[in-house]
XYZ file of C-alpha atoms in Angstrom:
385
model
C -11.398 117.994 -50.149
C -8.083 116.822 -52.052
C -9.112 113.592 -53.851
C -5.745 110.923 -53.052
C -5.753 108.185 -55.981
C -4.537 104.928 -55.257
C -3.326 102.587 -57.610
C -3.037 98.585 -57.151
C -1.902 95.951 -60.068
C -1.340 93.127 -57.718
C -2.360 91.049 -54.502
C 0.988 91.564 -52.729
C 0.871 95.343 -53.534
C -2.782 96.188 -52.415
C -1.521 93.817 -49.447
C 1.168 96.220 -48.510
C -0.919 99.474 -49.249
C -3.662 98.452 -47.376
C -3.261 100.593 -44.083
C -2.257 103.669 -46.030
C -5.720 103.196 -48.156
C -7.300 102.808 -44.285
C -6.071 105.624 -43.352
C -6.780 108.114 -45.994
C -10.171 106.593 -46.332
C -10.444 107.119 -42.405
C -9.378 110.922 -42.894
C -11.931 113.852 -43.078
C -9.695 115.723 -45.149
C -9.252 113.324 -48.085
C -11.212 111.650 -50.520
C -9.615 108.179 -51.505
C -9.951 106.975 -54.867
C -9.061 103.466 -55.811
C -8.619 102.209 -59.437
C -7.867 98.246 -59.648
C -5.800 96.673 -62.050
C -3.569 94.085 -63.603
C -4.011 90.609 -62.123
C -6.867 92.065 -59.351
C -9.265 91.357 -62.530
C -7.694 88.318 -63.581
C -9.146 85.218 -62.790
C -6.361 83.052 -64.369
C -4.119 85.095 -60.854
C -7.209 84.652 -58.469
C -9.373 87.527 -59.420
C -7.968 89.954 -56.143
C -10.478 92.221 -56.945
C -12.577 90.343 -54.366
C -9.991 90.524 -52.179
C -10.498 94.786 -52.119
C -14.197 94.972 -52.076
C -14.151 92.243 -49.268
C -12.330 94.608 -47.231
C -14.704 96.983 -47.400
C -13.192 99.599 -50.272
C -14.868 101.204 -52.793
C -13.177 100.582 -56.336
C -14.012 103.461 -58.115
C -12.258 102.554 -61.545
C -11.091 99.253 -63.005
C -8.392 99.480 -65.554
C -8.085 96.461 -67.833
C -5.035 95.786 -69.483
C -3.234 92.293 -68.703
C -3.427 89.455 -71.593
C -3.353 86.276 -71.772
C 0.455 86.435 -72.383
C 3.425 86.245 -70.658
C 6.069 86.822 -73.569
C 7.415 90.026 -74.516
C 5.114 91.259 -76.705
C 2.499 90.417 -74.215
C 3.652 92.601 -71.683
C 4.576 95.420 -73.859
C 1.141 95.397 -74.853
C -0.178 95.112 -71.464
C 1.631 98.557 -70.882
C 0.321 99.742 -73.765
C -2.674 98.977 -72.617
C -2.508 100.656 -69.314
C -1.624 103.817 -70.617
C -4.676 104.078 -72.569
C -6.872 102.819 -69.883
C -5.439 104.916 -67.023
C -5.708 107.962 -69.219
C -9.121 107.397 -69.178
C -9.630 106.861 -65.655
C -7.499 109.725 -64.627
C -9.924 111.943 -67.052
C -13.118 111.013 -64.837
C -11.238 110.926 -61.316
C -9.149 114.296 -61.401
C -6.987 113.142 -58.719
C -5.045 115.402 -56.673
C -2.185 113.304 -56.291
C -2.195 109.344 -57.142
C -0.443 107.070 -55.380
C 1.797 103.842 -56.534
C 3.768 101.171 -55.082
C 7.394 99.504 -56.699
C 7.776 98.722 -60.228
C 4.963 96.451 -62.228
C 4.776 96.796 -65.813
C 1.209 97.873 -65.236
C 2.077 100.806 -62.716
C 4.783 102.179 -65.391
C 1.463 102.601 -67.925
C -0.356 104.337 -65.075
C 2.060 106.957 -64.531
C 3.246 107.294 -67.703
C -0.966 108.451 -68.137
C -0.412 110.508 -64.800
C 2.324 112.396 -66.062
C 1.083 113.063 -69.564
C -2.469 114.196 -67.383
C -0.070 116.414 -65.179
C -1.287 115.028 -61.859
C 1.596 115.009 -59.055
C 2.712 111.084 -58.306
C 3.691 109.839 -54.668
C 5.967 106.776 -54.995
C 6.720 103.790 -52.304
C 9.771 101.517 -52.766
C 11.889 103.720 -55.175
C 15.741 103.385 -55.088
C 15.441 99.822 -54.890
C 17.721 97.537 -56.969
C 16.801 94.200 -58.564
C 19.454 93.551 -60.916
C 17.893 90.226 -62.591
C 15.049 91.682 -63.515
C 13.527 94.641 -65.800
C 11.650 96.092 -62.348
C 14.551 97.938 -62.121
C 14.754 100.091 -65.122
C 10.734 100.149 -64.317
C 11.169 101.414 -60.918
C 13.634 103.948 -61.640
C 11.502 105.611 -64.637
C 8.493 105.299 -62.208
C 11.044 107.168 -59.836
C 11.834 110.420 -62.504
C 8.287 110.569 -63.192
C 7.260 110.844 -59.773
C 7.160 114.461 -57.072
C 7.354 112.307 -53.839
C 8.867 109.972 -53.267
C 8.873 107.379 -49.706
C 11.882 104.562 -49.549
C 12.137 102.065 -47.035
C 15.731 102.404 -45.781
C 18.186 105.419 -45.944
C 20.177 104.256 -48.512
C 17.795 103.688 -50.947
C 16.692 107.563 -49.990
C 20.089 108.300 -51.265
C 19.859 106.547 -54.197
C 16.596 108.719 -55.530
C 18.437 111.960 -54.260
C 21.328 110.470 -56.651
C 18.731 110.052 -59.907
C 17.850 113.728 -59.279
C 15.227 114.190 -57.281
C 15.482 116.871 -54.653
C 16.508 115.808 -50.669
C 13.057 117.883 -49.057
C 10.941 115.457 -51.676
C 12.437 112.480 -50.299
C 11.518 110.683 -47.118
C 12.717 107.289 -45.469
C 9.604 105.828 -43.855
C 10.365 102.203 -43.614
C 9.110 99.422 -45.313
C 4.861 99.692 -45.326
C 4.737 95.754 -45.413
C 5.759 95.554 -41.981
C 2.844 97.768 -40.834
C 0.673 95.434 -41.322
C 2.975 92.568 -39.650
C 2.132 94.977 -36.507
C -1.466 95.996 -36.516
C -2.796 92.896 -38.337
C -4.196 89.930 -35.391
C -2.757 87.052 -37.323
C -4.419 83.391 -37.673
C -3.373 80.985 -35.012
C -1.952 77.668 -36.262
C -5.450 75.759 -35.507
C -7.191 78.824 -37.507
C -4.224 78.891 -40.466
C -4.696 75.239 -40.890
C -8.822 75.732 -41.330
C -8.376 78.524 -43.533
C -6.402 76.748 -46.305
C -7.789 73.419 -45.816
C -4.688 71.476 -44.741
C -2.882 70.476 -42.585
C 0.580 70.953 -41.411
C 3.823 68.923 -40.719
C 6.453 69.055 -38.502
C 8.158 71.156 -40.722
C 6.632 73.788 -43.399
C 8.047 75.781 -45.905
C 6.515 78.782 -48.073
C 7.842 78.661 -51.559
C 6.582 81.782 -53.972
C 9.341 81.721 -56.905
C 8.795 84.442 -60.116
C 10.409 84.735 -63.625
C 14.190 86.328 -63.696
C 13.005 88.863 -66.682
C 16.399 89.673 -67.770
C 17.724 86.157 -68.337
C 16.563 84.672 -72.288
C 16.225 81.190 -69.878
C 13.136 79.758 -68.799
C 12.555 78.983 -65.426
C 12.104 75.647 -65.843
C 15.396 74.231 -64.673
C 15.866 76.459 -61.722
C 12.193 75.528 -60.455
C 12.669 71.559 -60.740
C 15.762 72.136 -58.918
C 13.747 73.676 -55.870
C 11.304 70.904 -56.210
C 13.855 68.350 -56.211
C 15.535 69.515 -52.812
C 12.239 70.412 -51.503
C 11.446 66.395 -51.958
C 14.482 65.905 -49.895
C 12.669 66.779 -47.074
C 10.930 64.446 -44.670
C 7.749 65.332 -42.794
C 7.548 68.622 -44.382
C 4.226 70.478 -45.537
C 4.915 72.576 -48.771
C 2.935 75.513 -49.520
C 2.911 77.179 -52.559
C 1.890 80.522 -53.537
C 1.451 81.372 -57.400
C 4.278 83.482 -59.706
C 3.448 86.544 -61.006
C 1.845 87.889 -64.568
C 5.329 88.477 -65.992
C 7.196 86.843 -68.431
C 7.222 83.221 -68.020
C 5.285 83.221 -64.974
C 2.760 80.445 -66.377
C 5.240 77.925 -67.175
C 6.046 78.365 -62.971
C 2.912 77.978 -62.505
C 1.964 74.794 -64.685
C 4.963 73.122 -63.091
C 3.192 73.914 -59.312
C -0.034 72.376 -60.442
C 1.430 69.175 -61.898
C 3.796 69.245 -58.432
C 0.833 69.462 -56.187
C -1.125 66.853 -58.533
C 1.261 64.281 -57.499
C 1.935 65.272 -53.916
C -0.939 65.671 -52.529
C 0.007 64.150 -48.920
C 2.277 67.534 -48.351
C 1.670 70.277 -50.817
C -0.800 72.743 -51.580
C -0.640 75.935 -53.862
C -2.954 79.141 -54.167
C -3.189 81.811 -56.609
C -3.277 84.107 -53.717
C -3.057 83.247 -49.927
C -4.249 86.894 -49.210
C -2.465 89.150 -46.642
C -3.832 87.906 -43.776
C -3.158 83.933 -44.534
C 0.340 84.872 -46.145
C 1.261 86.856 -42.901
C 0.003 83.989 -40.838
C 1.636 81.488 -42.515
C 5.102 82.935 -41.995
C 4.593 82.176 -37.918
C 4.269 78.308 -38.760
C 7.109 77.873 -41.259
C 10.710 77.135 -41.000
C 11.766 79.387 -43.783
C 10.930 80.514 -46.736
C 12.433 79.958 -50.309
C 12.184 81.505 -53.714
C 13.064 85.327 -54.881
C 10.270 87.147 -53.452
C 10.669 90.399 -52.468
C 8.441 89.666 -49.542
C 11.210 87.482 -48.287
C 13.884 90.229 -48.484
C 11.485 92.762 -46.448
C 8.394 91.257 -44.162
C 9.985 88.086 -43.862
C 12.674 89.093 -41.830
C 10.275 90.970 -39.390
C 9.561 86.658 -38.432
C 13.442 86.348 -37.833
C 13.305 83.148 -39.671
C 15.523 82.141 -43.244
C 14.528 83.446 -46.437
C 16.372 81.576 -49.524
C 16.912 84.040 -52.277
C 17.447 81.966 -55.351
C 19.678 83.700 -58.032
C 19.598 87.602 -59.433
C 16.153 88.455 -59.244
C 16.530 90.376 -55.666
C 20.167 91.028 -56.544
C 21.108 94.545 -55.179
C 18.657 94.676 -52.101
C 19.894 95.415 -48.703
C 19.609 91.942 -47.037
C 19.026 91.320 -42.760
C 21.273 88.274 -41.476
C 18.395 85.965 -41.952
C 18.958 85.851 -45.891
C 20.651 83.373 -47.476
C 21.323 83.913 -50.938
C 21.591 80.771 -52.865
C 22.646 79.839 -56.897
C 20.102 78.388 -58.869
C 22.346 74.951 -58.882
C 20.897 71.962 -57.370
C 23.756 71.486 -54.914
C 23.733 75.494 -53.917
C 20.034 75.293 -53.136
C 20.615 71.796 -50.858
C 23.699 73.753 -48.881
C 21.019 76.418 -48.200
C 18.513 74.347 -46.776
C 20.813 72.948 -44.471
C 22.415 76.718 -43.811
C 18.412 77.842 -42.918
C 17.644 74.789 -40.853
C 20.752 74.944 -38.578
C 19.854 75.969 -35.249
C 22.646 78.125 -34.439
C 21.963 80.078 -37.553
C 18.305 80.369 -36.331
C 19.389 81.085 -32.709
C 21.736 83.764 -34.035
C 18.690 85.854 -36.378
C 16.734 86.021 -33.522
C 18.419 89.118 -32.610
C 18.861 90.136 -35.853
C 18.622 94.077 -36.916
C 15.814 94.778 -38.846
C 16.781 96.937 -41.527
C 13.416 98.277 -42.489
C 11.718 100.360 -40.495
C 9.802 99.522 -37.334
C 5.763 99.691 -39.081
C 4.886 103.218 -39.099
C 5.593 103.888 -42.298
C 1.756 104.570 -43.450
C 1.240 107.331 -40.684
C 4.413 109.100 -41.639
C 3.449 108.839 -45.530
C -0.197 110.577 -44.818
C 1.339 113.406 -42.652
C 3.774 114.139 -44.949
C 0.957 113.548 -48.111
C -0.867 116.461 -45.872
C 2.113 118.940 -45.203
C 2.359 118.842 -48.772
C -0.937 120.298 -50.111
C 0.514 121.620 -53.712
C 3.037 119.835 -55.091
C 5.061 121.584 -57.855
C 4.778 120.032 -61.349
C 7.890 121.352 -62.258
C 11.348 119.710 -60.792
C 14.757 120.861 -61.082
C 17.407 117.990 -61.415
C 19.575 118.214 -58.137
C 22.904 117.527 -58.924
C 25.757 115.960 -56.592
C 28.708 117.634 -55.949
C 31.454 114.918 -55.979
């Protein structure tokens, strides 16, 4: 039986892997293995581990490696860290292939371990761009160190074939976040409201907003700026979701808590809404703002706004419904009005989604299973121009 290791750093990501995990889990031919990481054992990011075992997965290895940092040295050390905890992991497992998702410091450790161990790597989201933030150079390495790779539109399966990788290796499957979208039986508004204790207003937004790695500023003045047009708003419920373990991330987050402190009558904030209350939530709001990734992807699927503030998602394809906004004050205002106009959200109704159609997990595990040896050894393909 070939043993399929899966690896998961963060809430979103486990999120998005979750019904290819189901599925090899489900299949008699494979043997899933599942090694949690990163801010899944962090209780400072809502301890997601929980989240796993709830679901009813076995976590056969957890790898820990994130500090309590979010500077520079921090997270070099937190890769450092990975690589010397996944190499251990790896030695007791003996995967047949392992499994990743995108670019997290965390992941880059793991399969820099998986390469050294010479175990074959199957990558999701490569070819991406994200030119704001260091994800990129990590998803590209991630990319050259991987044998398989699945992107979620055609041009970013040109983009791998263009780092080197050979065309029979690569496969567009869609975005796997919008599987989900279509198998999951999401919360109704009565259920939504129960499950995060509050209620909602005539109007609702989702804000999730993460450190710009690349730029020496803090977030600090881009985030009050949000706040401050966000206050703007009359008879509107905020919810808040939690930035992420890199850089800066906890000076985000101490500004949501002291938001939320003070504005209790309309906002709320979690560490993690989970899949199945993030999904939800995106039926009740009128758009969404920050520089998620989510927002450029599953959010469309909802045909409602996204407001992608400044470089972080700079590079990715982008459906109609995406407005991308500066970080200034005044650009962020113009794009609230821009997402609440109802032509606009007449017209992205019928907007193309650019990501698949949510079948990417079935056509990852047949093509995980038409490829039962998978050369170590990869010759650079080369473009002729």
């Amino acid at each position: 039986m070939r043993k399929i290791c899966v690896i998961t750093g963060t809430r979103a990501e486990f999120g998005l892997l979750r019904p290819l995990i189901e599925l090899i889990n489900k299949d008699a031919e494979l043997q899933l293995q599942l090694i949690a990481t990163g801010m899944h054992l962090s209780p400072e990011f809502g301890y997601t581990l929980d989240e796993i075992t709830a679901a009813g997965f076995v976590v056969d290895k957890k790898v820990e490696c994130l500090l309590s940092s979010d500077t520079s040295v921090g997270v070099s050390k937190t890769i450092a860290l990975a690589v010397s905890g996944f190499a251990d992991a790896l030695e007791a497992l003996q995967p047949d292939l392992v499994v990743v998702l995108g670019d997290r410091t965390e992941i880059l450790g793991a399969v820099i371990a998986t390469g050294m161990a010479n175990i074959p790597i199957a990558h999701l989201h490569g070819g991406e761009t994200t030119e704001g933030a260091y994800d990129e150079a990590i998803r590209h390495s991630i990319t050259k160190f991987s044998h398989l790779h699945f992107t979620s539109t055609e041009a970013y399966r040109r983009r791998v074939i263009q780092l080197g990788e050979q065309p029979e290796m690569v496969f567009n499957v869609g975005a796997i976040g919008l599987d989900s979208i279509k198998k999951l039986e999401l919360l109704d508004r009565e259920a939504f409201e129960k499950s995060i204790d509050f209620n909602l207003k005539k109007r609702n937004v989702l804000i999730t907003y993460h450190p710009v790695t690349l730029e020496k500023e803090t977030p600090i003045e881009t985030f009050e700026n949000i706040l401050t047009a966000l206050d703007e708003l009359t008879d509107t419920g905020l919810i808040f979701t939690h930035a992420n373990s890199d850089k800066n991330g906890r000076i985000i987050n101490k500004m949501i808590t002291e938001y939320v402190d003070t504005h209790k009558d309309k906002a709320i904030a979690f560490k993690s809404l989970g899949q199945l209350r993030y999904l939800s939530a995106l039926q009740f709001v009128d758009f969404v703002i920050g520089n998620s990734s989510s927002g450029m992807t599953e959010v469309p699927a909802f045909n409602i706004p996204t407001i992608n503030i400044g470089d972080r998602q700079k590079g990715r394809i982008n459906c109609e419904s995406v407005i991308n906004s500066t970080h200034a004050l005044e650009g962020i205002k113009k794009s609230i009005t821009f997402a609440l106009d109802k032509q606009f959200r007449d017209k992205i109704q019928r907007q193309e989604q650019l990501y698949g159609n949510g079948t990417a997990a079935e056509k990852i595990l047949k093509i995980i299973k038409e490829h039962p040896i998978i050369p170590l050894k990869k010759s650079f393909y080369n473009i002729d121009y």
